[in-house]
Coordinates of C-alpha atoms and ligand atoms in Angstrom, one line a residue:
X710 CA 30.1 -6.3 -7.1
X711 CA 29.5 -5.7 -3.4
X712 CA 30.1 -8.3 -0.8
X713 CA 27.5 -11.1 -0.3
X714 CA 25.2 -10.1 2.4
X715 CA 24.0 -12.5 5.2
X716 CA 20.3 -12.2 5.2
X717 CA 17.0 -14.0 4.6
X718 CA 14.7 -12.9 1.8
X719 CA 11.4 -13.4 3.6
X720 CA 9.2 -10.4 2.6
X721 CA 7.1 -10.1 -0.6
X722 CA 5.2 -7.1 -1.6
X723 CA 2.2 -7.9 -3.8
X724 CA 0.7 -5.2 -6.0
X725 CA -2.9 -6.2 -6.6
X726 CA -3.8 -3.4 -9.0
X727 CA -2.2 -0.5 -10.9
X728 CA -5.5 1.5 -10.5
X729 CA -5.6 4.3 -7.9
X730 CA -8.2 6.8 -6.7
X731 CA -5.6 9.5 -6.2
X732 CA -3.3 11.2 -8.7
X733 CA -0.3 12.1 -6.5
X734 CA 2.1 14.4 -8.3
X735 CA 5.2 12.3 -7.7
X736 CA 3.5 9.0 -8.5
X737 CA 1.6 9.6 -11.7
X738 CA 4.1 11.9 -13.3
X739 CA 4.2 9.8 -16.5
X740 CA 1.8 11.6 -18.9
X741 CA 1.9 8.7 -21.3
X742 CA 1.6 6.0 -18.7
X743 CA -1.2 3.6 -19.7
X744 CA -3.2 1.6 -17.3
X745 CA -2.8 -2.2 -17.7
X746 CA -5.6 -3.9 -19.6
X747 CA -7.8 -5.8 -17.0
X748 CA -6.7 -9.2 -18.5
X749 CA -3.0 -8.4 -17.7
X750 CA -3.7 -7.9 -14.0
X751 CA -3.1 -11.0 -11.9
X752 CA -6.2 -12.8 -10.8
X753 CA -6.6 -13.4 -7.1
X754 CA -6.3 -17.2 -7.5
X755 CA -3.0 -16.6 -9.4
X756 CA -1.8 -14.3 -6.6
X757 CA -2.7 -16.9 -3.9
X758 CA -0.9 -19.6 -5.8
X759 CA 2.2 -17.5 -6.1
X760 CA 2.0 -16.5 -2.4
X761 CA 1.9 -20.2 -1.5
X762 CA 4.9 -21.0 -3.7
X763 CA 6.7 -18.0 -2.2
X764 CA 5.9 -19.1 1.3
X765 CA 7.3 -22.6 0.5
X766 CA 10.5 -20.8 -0.5
X767 CA 11.1 -18.7 2.6
X768 CA 8.6 -15.8 2.3
X769 CA 6.7 -15.3 5.6
X770 CA 5.6 -11.7 5.4
X771 CA 3.4 -10.4 2.6
X772 CA 2.4 -6.8 2.1
X773 CA -0.6 -6.0 -0.2
X774 CA -0.1 -2.8 -2.1
X775 CA -0.9 -1.1 -5.4
X776 CA -1.9 1.2 -7.1
X777 CA -4.5 1.5 -4.4
X778 CA -5.3 -2.0 -3.2
X779 CA -8.7 -1.0 -1.6
X780 CA -10.1 0.0 -5.0
X781 CA -9.9 -3.5 -6.3
X782 CA -13.2 -5.4 -5.9
X783 CA -12.8 -8.5 -3.7
X784 CA -9.7 -7.4 -1.9
X785 CA -11.2 -8.1 1.5
X786 CA -11.8 -11.7 0.6
X787 CA -8.4 -11.9 -0.9
X788 CA -6.8 -10.7 2.3
X789 CA -8.8 -13.3 4.3
X790 CA -7.5 -16.1 2.0
X791 CA -3.9 -14.7 2.1
X792 CA -4.0 -15.1 5.9
X793 CA -4.7 -18.8 5.4
X794 CA -1.7 -19.5 3.2
X795 CA 0.5 -21.9 5.0
X796 CA 3.8 -20.2 5.9
X797 CA 2.5 -16.7 5.6
X798 CA 2.7 -15.5 9.2
X799 CA 2.4 -11.7 8.7
X800 CA 0.0 -9.9 6.3
X801 CA 0.2 -6.1 5.9
X802 CA -1.6 -3.5 3.8
X803 CA -0.4 -0.3 2.4
X804 CA -3.2 2.1 1.5
X805 CA -3.9 5.8 0.9
X806 CA -6.7 5.5 3.4
X807 CA -9.4 7.0 1.2
X808 CA -11.7 4.0 1.5
X809 CA -10.5 2.9 5.0
X810 CA -13.3 4.4 7.0
X811 CA -15.9 2.1 5.4
X812 CA -13.7 -1.0 4.9
X813 CA -11.8 -1.0 8.2
X814 CA -14.1 -3.3 10.1
X815 CA -14.2 -5.9 7.3
X816 CA -10.4 -5.6 7.0
X817 CA -10.0 -6.2 10.7
X818 CA -12.2 -9.3 10.4
X819 CA -9.8 -10.8 7.9
X820 CA -7.2 -10.9 10.6
X821 CA -5.3 -7.9 9.2
X822 CA -3.6 -5.8 11.9
X823 CA -0.6 -4.1 10.2
X824 CA -1.5 -1.0 8.3
X825 CA 0.6 1.6 6.5
X826 CA -1.3 4.7 5.5
X827 CA 0.1 7.3 3.1
X828 CA -0.5 10.9 4.2
X829 CA 1.7 13.8 3.2
X830 CA -0.2 16.7 4.7
X831 CA -2.8 17.7 7.2
X832 CA -4.1 20.6 5.2
X833 CA -7.1 20.2 3.0
X834 CA -6.0 22.4 0.1
X835 CA -2.5 21.1 0.1
X836 CA -3.8 17.5 0.1
X837 CA -5.8 18.3 -3.0
X838 CA -2.7 19.9 -4.6
X839 CA -0.6 16.8 -3.9
X840 CA -3.1 14.1 -4.6
X841 CA -5.5 15.8 -7.1
X842 CA -8.4 14.9 -4.9
X843 CA -10.3 16.5 -2.0
X844 CA -10.1 13.4 0.3
X845 CA -8.2 14.5 3.4
X846 CA -11.3 14.2 5.7
X847 CA -11.9 10.7 4.5
X848 CA -8.3 9.6 5.2
X849 CA -8.3 11.1 8.6
X850 CA -11.6 9.4 9.3
X851 CA -10.2 6.1 8.1
X852 CA -7.1 6.6 10.4
X853 CA -9.3 7.2 13.4
X854 CA -11.5 4.3 12.7
X855 CA -8.6 1.9 12.2
X856 CA -7.0 3.1 15.4
X857 CA -10.2 2.7 17.4
X858 CA -10.7 -0.9 16.0
X859 CA -7.3 -1.8 17.3
X860 CA -5.1 -2.1 14.2
X861 CA -1.5 -2.1 15.3
X862 CA 1.0 -1.1 14.2
X863 CA -0.3 1.8 12.2
X864 CA 2.5 3.5 10.2
X865 CA 1.9 6.8 8.5
X866 CA 4.1 7.4 5.5
X867 CA 4.8 11.0 4.5
X868 CA 6.9 11.8 1.4
X869 CA 8.6 15.1 2.2
X870 CA 8.6 17.6 -0.6
X871 CA 10.6 20.7 -0.4
X872 CA 8.5 23.8 -1.0
X873 CA 5.3 21.8 -0.8
X874 CA 5.0 20.1 2.7
X875 CA 8.4 20.6 4.3
X876 CA 6.9 23.1 6.7
X877 CA 4.5 20.4 8.1
X878 CA 7.1 18.0 9.3
X879 CA 6.5 18.8 13.0
X880 CA 2.7 18.8 12.7
X881 CA 2.8 15.4 11.0
X882 CA 5.3 14.0 13.5
X883 CA 2.9 15.1 16.3
X884 CA 0.4 12.5 15.0
X885 CA 2.6 10.1 17.1
X886 CA 2.5 12.2 20.2
X887 CA -0.7 10.9 21.8
X888 CA -1.1 7.6 19.8
X889 CA 1.3 4.7 19.3
X890 CA 1.5 5.5 15.6
X891 CA 4.8 5.4 13.7
X892 CA 5.1 8.5 11.5
X893 CA 7.7 7.9 8.8
X894 CA 9.3 10.5 6.6
X895 CA 10.4 9.4 3.2
X896 CA 12.8 11.0 0.8
X897 CA 11.3 11.6 -2.6
X898 CA 12.6 9.0 -5.0
X899 CA 13.6 10.0 -8.5
X900 CA 10.6 8.4 -10.2
X901 CA 9.7 11.9 -11.5
X902 CA 11.4 14.2 -13.9
X903 CA 14.9 15.2 -12.9
X904 CA 13.8 18.8 -12.8
X905 CA 10.9 18.1 -10.5
X906 CA 12.9 15.8 -8.3
X907 CA 15.7 18.5 -7.9
X908 CA 13.2 21.2 -7.1
X909 CA 11.3 19.2 -4.4
X910 CA 13.8 16.7 -3.0
X911 CA 14.5 17.4 0.7
X912 CA 17.2 15.3 2.2
X913 CA 16.3 13.2 5.2
X914 CA 19.1 14.7 7.4
X915 CA 17.3 18.1 6.9
X916 CA 14.1 16.4 8.1
X917 CA 15.9 15.1 11.1
X918 CA 17.3 18.5 11.9
X919 CA 13.9 20.0 11.8
X920 CA 12.5 17.3 14.0
X921 CA 15.0 18.0 16.8
X922 CA 12.8 21.0 17.6
X923 CA 10.6 18.4 19.3
X924 CA 13.5 17.7 21.7
X925 CA 16.3 15.2 21.7
X926 CA 15.5 12.3 19.4
X927 CA 16.5 9.0 20.9
X928 CA 17.2 6.1 18.5
X929 CA 14.6 3.4 19.0
X930 CA 15.5 -0.3 19.0
X931 CA 15.1 -1.7 15.5
X932 CA 12.9 -4.7 14.9
X933 CA 14.9 -7.4 13.1
X934 CA 14.7 -6.7 9.4
X935 CA 12.8 -3.6 10.2
X936 CA 13.2 -2.3 6.7
X937 CA 14.7 1.0 5.6
X938 CA 13.4 3.2 8.4
X939 CA 15.6 4.4 11.2
X940 CA 13.3 5.0 14.1
X941 CA 13.4 7.5 17.0
X942 CA 11.5 8.4 20.1
X943 CA 10.7 12.0 20.7
X944 CA 10.2 13.2 24.3
X945 CA 6.8 12.3 25.7
X946 CA 5.7 10.7 22.4
X947 CA 3.6 7.5 22.6
X948 CA 4.6 6.6 19.1
X949 CA 7.8 6.7 17.0
X950 CA 9.2 8.7 14.2
X951 CA 10.9 7.0 11.3
X952 CA 13.3 8.4 8.7
X953 CA 13.7 6.7 5.4
X954 CA 16.5 7.7 3.0
X955 CA 16.0 6.5 -0.5
X956 CA 19.4 7.4 -1.9
X957 CA 22.3 6.3 0.2
X958 CA 21.7 2.6 -0.2
X959 CA 22.5 1.9 3.5
X960 CA 19.5 -0.5 3.5
X961 CA 20.5 -2.4 0.3
X962 CA 22.7 -5.0 2.1
X963 CA 19.9 -5.8 4.5
X964 CA 17.0 -5.5 2.1
X965 CA 14.8 -8.6 2.5
X966 CA 12.0 -7.9 0.0
X967 CA 10.8 -9.0 -3.4
X968 CA 8.1 -7.3 -5.3
X969 CA 5.4 -8.7 -7.5
X970 CA 3.9 -6.1 -9.9
X971 CA 0.2 -6.0 -10.7
X972 CA 0.9 -7.8 -14.0
X973 CA 2.8 -10.5 -12.4
X974 CA 6.5 -9.5 -12.8
X975 CA 8.7 -10.5 -9.9
X976 CA 11.3 -7.8 -9.1
X977 CA 14.3 -8.4 -6.8
X978 CA 14.9 -4.6 -6.4
X979 CA 12.7 -1.5 -6.4
X980 CA 15.4 0.5 -8.2
X981 CA 16.2 -2.1 -10.8
X982 CA 14.6 -3.2 -14.1
X983 CA 15.5 -6.8 -13.6
X984 CA 12.3 -8.8 -13.5
X985 CA 10.9 -12.4 -13.9
X986 CA 7.6 -12.7 -15.8
X987 CA 5.8 -15.1 -13.5
X988 CA 2.4 -14.4 -14.9
X989 CA 3.5 -15.3 -18.4
X990 CA 4.8 -18.6 -17.3
X991 CA 1.9 -19.3 -15.0
X992 CA -0.5 -18.7 -17.8
X993 CA 1.4 -21.0 -20.1
X994 CA 0.6 -23.7 -17.6
X995 CA 4.0 -24.2 -16.1
X996 CA 4.2 -26.1 -12.8
X997 CA 4.9 -24.8 -9.3
X998 CA 8.4 -26.2 -9.5
X999 CA 9.3 -23.7 -12.3
X1000 CA 7.7 -20.8 -10.5
X1001 CA 9.5 -21.8 -7.3
X1002 CA 12.8 -21.8 -9.2
X1003 CA 12.2 -18.2 -10.3
X1004 CA 11.5 -17.1 -6.8
X1005 CA 14.9 -18.7 -5.9
X1006 CA 16.6 -17.0 -8.8
X1007 CA 15.2 -13.6 -7.7
X1008 CA 16.5 -14.3 -4.1
X1009 CA 19.8 -15.4 -5.5
X1010 CA 20.1 -12.2 -7.4
X1011 CA 19.6 -10.3 -4.2
X1012 CA 22.1 -12.5 -2.3
X1013 CA 24.8 -12.1 -4.9
X1014 CA 24.5 -8.3 -5.2
X1015 CA 24.3 -6.6 -1.9
X1016 CA 22.9 -3.7 -3.9
X1017 CA 21.1 -4.8 -7.0
X1018 CA 20.4 -1.4 -8.4
X1019 CA 23.6 0.4 -9.5
X1020 CA 24.4 -1.7 -12.5
X1021 CA 20.9 -2.3 -13.5
X1022 CA 18.9 0.8 -12.7
X1023 CA 17.7 3.0 -15.5
X1024 CA 15.8 5.6 -13.6
X1025 CA 13.4 7.2 -14.2
X1026 CA 11.7 4.4 -16.0
X1027 CA 8.4 3.7 -14.3
X1028 CA 5.8 5.4 -12.0
X1029 CA 5.5 4.0 -8.5
X1030 CA 1.8 3.4 -9.2
X1031 CA 2.7 0.6 -11.6
X1032 CA 5.3 -1.2 -9.6
X1033 CA 3.8 -0.9 -6.1
X1034 CA 5.6 1.3 -3.7
Ligands
LIG86 N1 -1.9 3.5 -2.8 C1 -1.2 3.0 -1.7 C2 -0.7 4.1 -0.9 O1 -0.9 5.3 -1.2 O2 0.0 3.9 0.1 C3 0.0 2.1 -2.1 C4 0.8 2.4 -3.3 S1 1.8 3.9 -3.2 C5 2.6 3.7 -4.7 C6 2.9 3.4 -2.0 C7 3.8 4.5 -1.4 O3 4.7 4.9 -2.4 C8 3.1 5.7 -0.9 O4 3.4 6.0 0.4 C9 3.6 6.8 -1.8 O5 3.7 8.0 -1.1 C10 5.0 6.3 -2.1 N2 5.6 6.9 -3.3 C11 5.1 7.0 -4.5 N3 6.0 7.6 -5.3 C12 7.0 8.0 -4.6 C13 8.3 8.7 -4.8 N4 8.6 9.1 -6.0 N5 9.1 8.8 -3.8 C14 8.8 8.3 -2.5 N6 7.7 7.7 -2.3 C15 6.8 7.5 -3.3

């Protein structure tokens, strides 16, 4: 077992749905993956109760994700209420951006400012090839609208796929040239078939090498508990470039996050199958003290294993769409 890591588990990622309006090749690889029955998806009042319990137990940052969170009806009101939960000081949203153009003003009104937008290509046909949908214009429109409304920070997440979009790394990085965006390149995680992963995995050091064509990359100061990204400034860029390796585990000892799946399973580690069935207990009528105990247990599991995954992970075992990336 690795050494005990000094850290605070203060970040919860809430998946509000397993539904998505895209069919990204690396995310929905599971042919026999079944959508959750609607009754299995956590209701908003249940999520708010768990968020409040989590906040009483040290969570201060909550990210709403999915599936695609913006396809779930009522998500704007939910975000508004999440901002009111005592102890939750930072609310963030991860979205594919398809519905952002129309929803951005309402989202801004909720108090939301932190946006992560997933975008792997700037080419229409390629976008359709990766996501299965012809929605690039909508996403770019959403990004523009969000920027003009004043969302900040806006982080753009690009999964780099060898032989599919690796030739676009510089173009994607240049989204951060004139705007204060953070463009983050992410290694493909093995939540796909071994064969597909081997064919399309492109290591982050290769991405870094390609990016040096922009000029010398200067390491940017890390925010405390900034997450897995290592950030850089490129010459004359207003924004930053982030690199996220998903393999080497360098982030594990500092990982400060828990995940709650759309069906209410609390997971201490993205790469582990360990989970606590909070929805089951909540619907049995158990009290806040029991649920709080399970948050503490999940935190304890992270504390006591700097890296939770190696002994427990059985990848590939689930598509990202179901656990919330
Ligand atoms: N629908 C939202 C979105 O697109 O941002 C939120 C959920 S999505 C599962 C969250 C992120 O996980 C996306 O940025 C997606 O690219 C990333 N993702 C999904 N599968 C992945 C994989 N196998 N490797 C790396 N990133 C992955």
